């Protein structure tokens, strides 16, 4: 088991490196980088902006000289919308954002810093990437935990009930309902909830934005808890609806497999009640794969399920942070959060495998057939 753990830990390094290389070069060659973002902001006010950026953001570098026609033409062709801007200003922008170095050197320098967990500062928010992630992480974790918890609390009893009533009307109708919910994308379901219950064309029962109200600080402790839970209803519902189908059917199939085994038939022949058979004998074996998959389910909800939900409900979590960074080409946030998420995801997947052994010591990855 220890050797398997070491091998998996060693595989994290090339996997992480491959993901970073692929995403780095894709993002770098995409149009509309940070230099273009600043140039777009300067359009129409090039003279004033030149003085402001040269003096306050770049440091006092003296008055730029007259640009040659060739240099002006080169910069105009390199950056869309650069025509009319001082070439020295654009060179200063390149230096500020690190684009004065070759793309390979930029990547190696970034990875060297990331190995030391130095993720740099945001280009446009004047804060470190670590500080921004620390501020937003608790919000996304709370959404992920609540969603995963509710999905398990509903799906496991429902899956057991479906297994016991396999083939009945209850089984057929519930299967149809959960697969319809699974087929509806979470963001589309979120929009539907907003229209129906959050001040759209119908009811106005739930708040539309954020996780707390504007007067949250003035509320009592009980009022704060109620206000927080009230804001969670719609986003958690939208995030959890898609996870019911997989988890419910996984639970049902696990129980059906165990129910048909010989030890269950023997237990029933001894006169044990159906409840004792199901929860005293079947439950532990059937729940192995379900419980062991909890870390992976949580990571999946945290890193992918919350992205569009946070955008729709204006929740300041990691999903909204990443979306804003991607739209604004804030590279330190994009690559810093990608590195962090990928590393955490790989480690949690390894922990998920370890959970199998913790729950059932009979499992030994070293003895598996290769």
Tab-separated table of N, CA and C in Angstrom, residues 197-341:
chain	number	residue	atom	x	y	z
A	197	UNK	N	-38.686	32.158	-8.502
A	197	UNK	CA	-38.732	32.396	-7.050
A	197	UNK	C	-37.922	33.595	-6.570
A	198	UNK	N	-37.286	34.336	-7.459
A	198	UNK	CA	-36.405	35.406	-6.990
A	198	UNK	C	-36.668	36.724	-7.705
A	199	UNK	N	-37.915	37.106	-7.780
A	199	UNK	CA	-38.252	38.411	-8.324
A	199	UNK	C	-38.348	38.463	-9.818
A	200	UNK	N	-38.505	37.306	-10.466
A	200	UNK	CA	-38.695	37.291	-11.909
A	200	UNK	C	-40.125	37.672	-12.259
A	201	UNK	N	-40.753	36.852	-13.054
A	201	UNK	CA	-42.132	37.135	-13.439
A	201	UNK	C	-43.167	36.503	-12.517
A	202	UNK	N	-42.719	35.796	-11.477
A	202	UNK	CA	-43.659	35.061	-10.650
A	202	UNK	C	-43.518	35.452	-9.173
A	203	UNK	N	-42.758	34.692	-8.404
A	203	UNK	CA	-42.679	34.902	-6.965
A	203	UNK	C	-41.378	35.602	-6.586
A	204	UNK	N	-41.374	36.215	-5.417
A	204	UNK	CA	-40.176	36.897	-4.912
A	204	UNK	C	-39.890	36.406	-3.498
A	205	UNK	N	-39.639	35.125	-3.377
A	205	UNK	CA	-39.456	34.505	-2.073
A	205	UNK	C	-38.005	34.514	-1.595
A	206	UNK	N	-37.074	34.448	-2.512
A	206	UNK	CA	-35.674	34.276	-2.135
A	206	UNK	C	-34.825	35.428	-2.678
A	207	UNK	N	-33.729	35.749	-1.980
A	207	UNK	CA	-32.827	36.821	-2.464
A	207	UNK	C	-32.116	36.396	-3.734
A	208	UNK	N	-31.706	37.389	-4.510
A	208	UNK	CA	-31.111	37.141	-5.821
A	208	UNK	C	-29.598	37.128	-5.793
A	209	UNK	N	-28.970	37.919	-4.929
A	209	UNK	CA	-27.528	38.110	-4.990
A	209	UNK	C	-26.861	37.758	-3.674
A	210	UNK	N	-25.633	37.230	-3.767
A	210	UNK	CA	-24.791	37.031	-2.598
A	210	UNK	C	-25.261	35.914	-1.684
A	211	UNK	N	-24.532	35.776	-0.558
A	211	UNK	CA	-24.876	34.782	0.457
A	211	UNK	C	-25.411	35.403	1.733
A	212	UNK	N	-25.329	36.720	1.848
A	212	UNK	CA	-25.882	37.408	3.019
A	212	UNK	C	-26.501	38.721	2.557
A	213	UNK	N	-27.388	39.270	3.381
A	213	UNK	CA	-28.037	40.543	3.064
A	213	UNK	C	-27.110	41.705	3.391
A	214	UNK	N	-27.465	42.877	2.904
A	214	UNK	CA	-26.641	44.071	3.134
A	214	UNK	C	-26.607	44.465	4.607
A	215	UNK	N	-27.659	44.133	5.366
A	215	UNK	CA	-27.710	44.485	6.790
A	215	UNK	C	-27.340	43.295	7.681
A	216	UNK	N	-26.570	42.356	7.140
A	216	UNK	CA	-26.248	41.123	7.866
A	216	UNK	C	-25.508	41.411	9.168
A	217	UNK	N	-24.625	42.403	9.172
A	217	UNK	CA	-23.835	42.712	10.372
A	217	UNK	C	-24.699	43.199	11.524
A	218	UNK	N	-25.836	43.781	11.230
A	218	UNK	CA	-26.695	44.322	12.288
A	218	UNK	C	-27.650	43.283	12.859
A	219	UNK	N	-27.711	42.096	12.263
A	219	UNK	CA	-28.644	41.065	12.705
A	219	UNK	C	-28.112	40.337	13.936
A	220	UNK	N	-29.024	39.718	14.668
A	220	UNK	CA	-28.633	38.870	15.791
A	220	UNK	C	-28.017	37.582	15.267
A	221	UNK	N	-27.463	36.760	16.176
A	221	UNK	CA	-26.831	35.516	15.758
A	221	UNK	C	-27.831	34.610	15.042
A	222	UNK	N	-29.013	34.467	15.615
A	222	UNK	CA	-30.029	33.658	14.966
A	222	UNK	C	-30.457	34.236	13.633
A	223	UNK	N	-30.566	35.570	13.581
A	223	UNK	CA	-30.937	36.222	12.329
A	223	UNK	C	-29.881	36.036	11.251
A	224	UNK	N	-28.596	36.049	11.648
A	224	UNK	CA	-27.517	35.833	10.675
A	224	UNK	C	-27.570	34.418	10.096
A	225	UNK	N	-27.830	33.442	10.959
A	225	UNK	CA	-27.896	32.054	10.492
A	225	UNK	C	-29.054	31.863	9.521
A	226	UNK	N	-30.223	32.412	9.905
A	226	UNK	CA	-31.402	32.284	9.041
A	226	UNK	C	-31.172	32.996	7.703
A	227	UNK	N	-30.575	34.187	7.764
A	227	UNK	CA	-30.324	34.948	6.546
A	227	UNK	C	-29.357	34.202	5.629
A	228	UNK	N	-28.315	33.629	6.203
A	228	UNK	CA	-27.335	32.869	5.416
A	228	UNK	C	-27.981	31.646	4.767
A	229	UNK	N	-28.748	30.889	5.547
A	229	UNK	CA	-29.398	29.697	5.007
A	229	UNK	C	-30.443	30.067	3.951
A	230	UNK	N	-31.126	31.199	4.137
A	230	UNK	CA	-32.133	31.626	3.172
A	230	UNK	C	-31.486	31.962	1.827
A	231	UNK	N	-30.293	32.559	1.866
A	231	UNK	CA	-29.579	32.871	0.629
A	231	UNK	C	-29.043	31.605	-0.045
A	232	UNK	N	-28.850	30.538	0.725
A	232	UNK	CA	-28.282	29.310	0.163
A	232	UNK	C	-29.290	28.482	-0.632
A	233	UNK	N	-30.574	28.685	-0.393
A	233	UNK	CA	-31.592	27.772	-0.921
A	233	UNK	C	-31.494	27.613	-2.435
A	234	UNK	N	-31.535	28.711	-3.176
A	234	UNK	CA	-31.554	28.615	-4.637
A	234	UNK	C	-30.232	28.118	-5.218
A	235	UNK	N	-29.080	28.697	-4.836
A	235	UNK	CA	-27.828	28.186	-5.431
A	235	UNK	C	-27.537	26.738	-5.089
A	236	UNK	N	-27.835	26.310	-3.855
A	236	UNK	CA	-27.586	24.918	-3.473
A	236	UNK	C	-28.527	23.986	-4.239
A	237	UNK	N	-29.777	24.399	-4.399
A	237	UNK	CA	-30.718	23.587	-5.172
A	237	UNK	C	-30.237	23.417	-6.602
A	238	UNK	N	-29.785	24.509	-7.213
A	238	UNK	CA	-29.314	24.445	-8.594
A	238	UNK	C	-28.066	23.581	-8.729
A	239	UNK	N	-27.169	23.624	-7.750
A	239	UNK	CA	-25.935	22.842	-7.811
A	239	UNK	C	-26.179	21.367	-7.531
A	240	UNK	N	-27.127	21.074	-6.630
A	240	UNK	CA	-27.316	19.689	-6.194
A	240	UNK	C	-28.184	18.879	-7.132
A	241	UNK	N	-29.016	19.531	-7.926
A	241	UNK	CA	-30.005	18.803	-8.720
A	241	UNK	C	-29.348	17.834	-9.699
A	242	UNK	N	-28.203	18.212	-10.261
A	242	UNK	CA	-27.548	17.344	-11.222
A	242	UNK	C	-26.815	16.176	-10.599
A	243	UNK	N	-26.472	16.282	-9.302
A	243	UNK	CA	-25.717	15.220	-8.647
A	243	UNK	C	-26.574	14.100	-8.099
A	244	UNK	N	-27.900	14.305	-8.060
A	244	UNK	CA	-28.774	13.283	-7.490
A	244	UNK	C	-28.774	11.998	-8.309
A	245	UNK	N	-28.813	12.132	-9.616
A	245	UNK	CA	-28.987	10.957	-10.470
A	245	UNK	C	-27.831	9.979	-10.315
A	246	UNK	N	-26.603	10.469	-10.472
A	246	UNK	CA	-25.435	9.586	-10.398
A	246	UNK	C	-25.333	8.914	-9.046
A	247	UNK	N	-25.459	9.706	-7.982
A	247	UNK	CA	-25.288	9.161	-6.635
A	247	UNK	C	-26.434	8.214	-6.273
A	248	UNK	N	-27.663	8.557	-6.667
A	248	UNK	CA	-28.804	7.695	-6.358
A	248	UNK	C	-28.682	6.348	-7.058
A	249	UNK	N	-28.376	6.369	-8.347
A	249	UNK	CA	-28.255	5.118	-9.095
A	249	UNK	C	-27.047	4.314	-8.642
A	250	UNK	N	-25.970	4.987	-8.236
A	250	UNK	CA	-24.807	4.277	-7.711
A	250	UNK	C	-25.171	3.549	-6.424
A	251	UNK	N	-25.917	4.226	-5.552
A	251	UNK	CA	-26.352	3.594	-4.309
A	251	UNK	C	-27.290	2.422	-4.585
A	252	UNK	N	-28.236	2.624	-5.481
A	252	UNK	CA	-29.182	1.558	-5.808
A	252	UNK	C	-28.461	0.326	-6.359
A	253	UNK	N	-27.575	0.524	-7.315
A	253	UNK	CA	-26.876	-0.609	-7.934
A	253	UNK	C	-25.954	-1.319	-6.947
A	254	UNK	N	-25.341	-0.556	-6.047
A	254	UNK	CA	-24.487	-1.178	-5.030
A	254	UNK	C	-25.299	-2.072	-4.101
A	255	UNK	N	-26.482	-1.603	-3.692
A	255	UNK	CA	-27.329	-2.399	-2.818
A	255	UNK	C	-27.887	-3.618	-3.542
A	256	UNK	N	-28.281	-3.443	-4.809
A	256	UNK	CA	-28.806	-4.576	-5.565
A	256	UNK	C	-27.756	-5.674	-5.718
A	257	UNK	N	-26.519	-5.268	-5.925
A	257	UNK	CA	-25.450	-6.255	-6.065
A	257	UNK	C	-25.248	-7.036	-4.774
A	258	UNK	N	-25.315	-6.328	-3.641
A	258	UNK	CA	-25.110	-6.997	-2.356
A	258	UNK	C	-26.317	-7.847	-1.963
A	259	UNK	N	-27.520	-7.366	-2.292
A	259	UNK	CA	-28.733	-8.087	-1.897
A	259	UNK	C	-28.770	-9.487	-2.500
A	260	UNK	N	-28.218	-9.637	-3.673
A	260	UNK	CA	-28.269	-10.924	-4.366
A	260	UNK	C	-27.131	-11.874	-3.991
A	261	UNK	N	-26.316	-11.486	-3.014
A	261	UNK	CA	-25.205	-12.349	-2.627
A	261	UNK	C	-25.657	-13.401	-1.608
A	262	UNK	N	-24.837	-14.428	-1.461
A	262	UNK	CA	-25.212	-15.586	-0.653
A	262	UNK	C	-25.375	-15.239	0.822
A	263	UNK	N	-24.529	-14.354	1.346
A	263	UNK	CA	-24.606	-14.075	2.777
A	263	UNK	C	-25.924	-13.399	3.148
A	264	UNK	N	-26.528	-12.664	2.215
A	264	UNK	CA	-27.822	-12.031	2.483
A	264	UNK	C	-28.921	-13.100	2.511
A	265	UNK	N	-28.854	-14.037	1.574
A	265	UNK	CA	-29.823	-15.139	1.563
A	265	UNK	C	-29.741	-15.946	2.853
A	266	UNK	N	-28.512	-16.176	3.319
A	266	UNK	CA	-28.314	-16.919	4.573
A	266	UNK	C	-28.887	-16.162	5.754
A	267	UNK	N	-28.650	-14.833	5.790
A	267	UNK	CA	-29.162	-14.014	6.892
A	267	UNK	C	-30.680	-14.040	6.934
A	268	UNK	N	-31.318	-13.991	5.778
A	268	UNK	CA	-32.774	-14.063	5.731
A	268	UNK	C	-33.270	-15.444	6.147
A	269	UNK	N	-32.534	-16.485	5.778
A	269	UNK	CA	-32.935	-17.849	6.145
A	269	UNK	C	-32.868	-18.062	7.648
A	270	UNK	N	-32.007	-17.310	8.319
A	270	UNK	CA	-31.904	-17.409	9.773
A	270	UNK	C	-33.048	-16.699	10.482
A	271	UNK	N	-33.887	-15.998	9.738
A	271	UNK	CA	-35.045	-15.342	10.343
A	271	UNK	C	-34.830	-13.897	10.721
A	272	UNK	N	-33.730	-13.300	10.274
A	272	UNK	CA	-33.483	-11.896	10.595
A	272	UNK	C	-34.489	-11.003	9.867
A	273	UNK	N	-34.841	-9.914	10.522
A	273	UNK	CA	-35.783	-8.979	9.915
A	273	UNK	C	-35.140	-8.310	8.697
A	274	UNK	N	-35.999	-7.770	7.812
A	274	UNK	CA	-35.477	-7.135	6.607
A	274	UNK	C	-34.632	-5.910	6.950
A	275	UNK	N	-35.045	-5.175	7.981
A	275	UNK	CA	-34.252	-4.026	8.404
A	275	UNK	C	-32.885	-4.434	8.917
A	276	UNK	N	-32.836	-5.526	9.693
A	276	UNK	CA	-31.550	-6.009	10.218
A	276	UNK	C	-30.655	-6.497	9.073
A	277	UNK	N	-31.252	-7.139	8.097
A	277	UNK	CA	-30.467	-7.620	6.956
A	277	UNK	C	-29.899	-6.451	6.163
A	278	UNK	N	-30.751	-5.445	5.895
A	278	UNK	CA	-30.323	-4.329	5.055
A	278	UNK	C	-29.284	-3.451	5.745
A	279	UNK	N	-29.561	-3.087	7.007
A	279	UNK	CA	-28.691	-2.115	7.671
A	279	UNK	C	-27.639	-2.754	8.566
A	280	UNK	N	-27.791	-4.035	8.874
A	280	UNK	CA	-26.784	-4.715	9.682
A	280	UNK	C	-25.769	-5.481	8.852
A	281	UNK	N	-26.148	-5.890	7.640
A	281	UNK	CA	-25.257	-6.707	6.816
A	281	UNK	C	-24.940	-6.055	5.462
A	282	UNK	N	-25.976	-5.586	4.785
A	282	UNK	CA	-25.780	-5.079	3.424
A	282	UNK	C	-25.170	-3.682	3.414
A	283	UNK	N	-25.566	-2.855	4.358
A	283	UNK	CA	-25.247	-1.428	4.312
A	283	UNK	C	-23.750	-1.166	4.212
A	284	UNK	N	-22.948	-1.789	5.073
A	284	UNK	CA	-21.512	-1.486	5.097
A	284	UNK	C	-20.849	-1.850	3.774
A	285	UNK	N	-21.159	-3.013	3.248
A	285	UNK	CA	-20.535	-3.430	1.993
A	285	UNK	C	-21.023	-2.601	0.809
A	286	UNK	N	-22.310	-2.292	0.796
A	286	UNK	CA	-22.864	-1.546	-0.335
A	286	UNK	C	-22.404	-0.098	-0.347
A	287	UNK	N	-22.149	0.475	0.828
A	287	UNK	CA	-21.792	1.879	0.922
A	287	UNK	C	-20.315	2.138	0.698
A	288	UNK	N	-19.533	1.101	0.485
A	288	UNK	CA	-18.084	1.268	0.310
A	288	UNK	C	-17.772	2.239	-0.813
A	289	UNK	N	-18.292	1.963	-2.000
A	289	UNK	CA	-17.964	2.795	-3.153
A	289	UNK	C	-18.594	4.182	-3.051
A	290	UNK	N	-19.744	4.275	-2.377
A	290	UNK	CA	-20.428	5.557	-2.248
A	290	UNK	C	-19.668	6.487	-1.312
A	291	UNK	N	-19.284	5.981	-0.141
A	291	UNK	CA	-18.574	6.801	0.837
A	291	UNK	C	-17.169	7.136	0.353
A	292	UNK	N	-16.508	6.179	-0.266
A	292	UNK	CA	-15.149	6.419	-0.739
A	292	UNK	C	-15.112	7.482	-1.833
A	293	UNK	N	-16.210	7.672	-2.535
A	293	UNK	CA	-16.255	8.678	-3.585
A	293	UNK	C	-16.583	10.074	-3.105
A	294	UNK	N	-16.746	10.253	-1.785
A	294	UNK	CA	-17.099	11.575	-1.257
A	294	UNK	C	-16.068	12.645	-1.605
A	295	UNK	N	-14.751	12.413	-1.400
A	295	UNK	CA	-13.779	13.471	-1.739
A	295	UNK	C	-13.851	13.890	-3.195
A	296	UNK	N	-13.938	12.934	-4.099
A	296	UNK	CA	-14.000	13.272	-5.521
A	296	UNK	C	-15.286	14.026	-5.850
A	297	UNK	N	-16.389	13.623	-5.244
A	297	UNK	CA	-17.657	14.321	-5.486
A	297	UNK	C	-17.588	15.764	-5.007
A	298	UNK	N	-16.989	15.964	-3.852
A	298	UNK	CA	-16.866	17.320	-3.314
A	298	UNK	C	-15.997	18.195	-4.203
A	299	UNK	N	-14.869	17.652	-4.664
A	299	UNK	CA	-13.971	18.414	-5.525
A	299	UNK	C	-14.657	18.754	-6.843
A	300	UNK	N	-15.407	17.782	-7.399
A	300	UNK	CA	-16.120	18.045	-8.638
A	300	UNK	C	-17.131	19.159	-8.493
A	301	UNK	N	-17.860	19.170	-7.396
A	301	UNK	CA	-18.849	20.222	-7.151
A	301	UNK	C	-18.166	21.551	-6.899
A	302	UNK	N	-17.071	21.527	-6.136
A	302	UNK	CA	-16.384	22.761	-5.757
A	302	UNK	C	-15.755	23.443	-6.957
A	303	UNK	N	-15.106	22.674	-7.836
A	303	UNK	CA	-14.310	23.265	-8.903
A	303	UNK	C	-15.066	23.458	-10.209
A	304	UNK	N	-16.112	22.701	-10.436
A	304	UNK	CA	-16.824	22.816	-11.716
A	304	UNK	C	-18.286	23.207	-11.540
A	305	UNK	N	-18.948	22.614	-10.555
A	305	UNK	CA	-20.380	22.858	-10.402
A	305	UNK	C	-20.719	24.265	-9.962
A	306	UNK	N	-19.794	24.928	-9.257
A	306	UNK	CA	-20.125	26.226	-8.683
A	306	UNK	C	-19.813	27.395	-9.605
A	307	UNK	N	-19.104	27.152	-10.716
A	307	UNK	CA	-18.645	28.262	-11.559
A	307	UNK	C	-19.797	29.124	-12.055
A	308	UNK	N	-20.690	28.541	-12.854
A	308	UNK	CA	-21.781	29.326	-13.416
A	308	UNK	C	-22.811	29.716	-12.361
A	309	UNK	N	-22.955	28.892	-11.325
A	309	UNK	CA	-23.907	29.224	-10.261
A	309	UNK	C	-23.464	30.491	-9.536
A	310	UNK	N	-22.169	30.603	-9.260
A	310	UNK	CA	-21.654	31.803	-8.592
A	310	UNK	C	-21.827	33.032	-9.471
A	311	UNK	N	-21.680	32.868	-10.780
A	311	UNK	CA	-21.859	33.992	-11.693
A	311	UNK	C	-23.323	34.425	-11.723
A	312	UNK	N	-24.232	33.471	-11.818
A	312	UNK	CA	-25.665	33.791	-11.912
A	312	UNK	C	-26.164	34.467	-10.647
A	313	UNK	N	-25.731	33.979	-9.482
A	313	UNK	CA	-26.213	34.528	-8.216
A	313	UNK	C	-25.255	35.569	-7.623
A	314	UNK	N	-24.244	35.978	-8.385
A	314	UNK	CA	-23.282	37.012	-7.943
A	314	UNK	C	-22.684	36.679	-6.582
A	315	UNK	N	-22.226	35.440	-6.442
A	315	UNK	CA	-21.602	34.976	-5.198
A	315	UNK	C	-20.090	35.091	-5.357
A	316	UNK	N	-19.452	35.793	-4.468
A	316	UNK	CA	-18.023	36.088	-4.589
A	316	UNK	C	-17.155	34.913	-4.148
A	317	UNK	N	-17.273	33.818	-4.869
A	317	UNK	CA	-16.449	32.646	-4.593
A	317	UNK	C	-15.344	32.501	-5.616
A	318	UNK	N	-14.697	31.350	-5.597
A	318	UNK	CA	-13.592	31.100	-6.513
A	318	UNK	C	-14.057	31.027	-7.965
A	319	UNK	N	-15.261	30.523	-8.190
A	319	UNK	CA	-15.772	30.440	-9.555
A	319	UNK	C	-15.905	31.817	-10.181
A	320	UNK	N	-16.495	32.764	-9.449
A	320	UNK	CA	-16.637	34.126	-9.964
A	320	UNK	C	-15.279	34.797	-10.105
A	321	UNK	N	-14.371	34.541	-9.174
A	321	UNK	CA	-13.017	35.095	-9.257
A	321	UNK	C	-12.316	34.614	-10.523
A	322	UNK	N	-12.382	33.317	-10.805
A	322	UNK	CA	-11.754	32.779	-11.999
A	322	UNK	C	-12.391	33.306	-13.272
A	323	UNK	N	-13.703	33.438	-13.272
A	323	UNK	CA	-14.399	33.963	-14.455
A	323	UNK	C	-13.980	35.406	-14.730
A	324	UNK	N	-13.950	36.236	-13.698
A	324	UNK	CA	-13.551	37.633	-13.873
A	324	UNK	C	-12.096	37.727	-14.334
A	325	UNK	N	-11.232	36.865	-13.788
A	325	UNK	CA	-9.825	36.875	-14.196
A	325	UNK	C	-9.674	36.450	-15.649
A	326	UNK	N	-10.469	35.474	-16.072
A	326	UNK	CA	-10.389	35.007	-17.456
A	326	UNK	C	-10.881	36.073	-18.426
A	327	UNK	N	-11.971	36.732	-18.088
A	327	UNK	CA	-12.489	37.792	-18.945
A	327	UNK	C	-11.512	38.957	-19.016
A	328	UNK	N	-10.903	39.307	-17.878
A	328	UNK	CA	-9.969	40.426	-17.819
A	328	UNK	C	-8.537	40.069	-18.135
A	329	UNK	N	-8.263	38.787	-18.485
A	329	UNK	CA	-6.910	38.303	-18.786
A	329	UNK	C	-5.941	38.617	-17.641
A	330	UNK	N	-6.410	38.385	-16.426
A	330	UNK	CA	-5.549	38.572	-15.252
A	330	UNK	C	-4.760	37.281	-15.053
A	331	UNK	N	-3.638	37.141	-15.741
A	331	UNK	CA	-2.900	35.889	-15.805
A	331	UNK	C	-2.450	35.340	-14.447
A	332	UNK	N	-1.960	36.159	-13.521
A	332	UNK	CA	-1.558	35.589	-12.219
A	332	UNK	C	-2.702	34.859	-11.515
A	333	UNK	N	-3.913	35.411	-11.576
A	333	UNK	CA	-5.050	34.744	-10.943
A	333	UNK	C	-5.429	33.486	-11.717
A	334	UNK	N	-5.437	33.576	-13.051
A	334	UNK	CA	-5.807	32.415	-13.869
A	334	UNK	C	-4.887	31.240	-13.583
A	335	UNK	N	-3.577	31.459	-13.684
A	335	UNK	CA	-2.631	30.356	-13.554
A	335	UNK	C	-2.417	29.966	-12.093
A	336	UNK	N	-2.511	30.933	-11.185
A	336	UNK	CA	-2.361	30.608	-9.771
A	336	UNK	C	-3.488	29.731	-9.259
A	337	UNK	N	-4.726	30.084	-9.606
A	337	UNK	CA	-5.859	29.269	-9.178
A	337	UNK	C	-5.865	27.918	-9.891
A	338	UNK	N	-5.436	27.895	-11.163
A	338	UNK	CA	-5.352	26.631	-11.891
A	338	UNK	C	-4.354	25.683	-11.230
A	339	UNK	N	-3.200	26.217	-10.861
A	339	UNK	CA	-2.179	25.403	-10.185
A	339	UNK	C	-2.718	24.868	-8.857
A	340	UNK	N	-3.351	25.735	-8.090
A	340	UNK	CA	-3.877	25.344	-6.775
A	340	UNK	C	-4.978	24.300	-6.921
A	341	UNK	N	-5.930	24.550	-7.821
A	341	UNK	CA	-7.043	23.623	-8.010
A	341	UNK	C	-6.561	22.268	-8.499
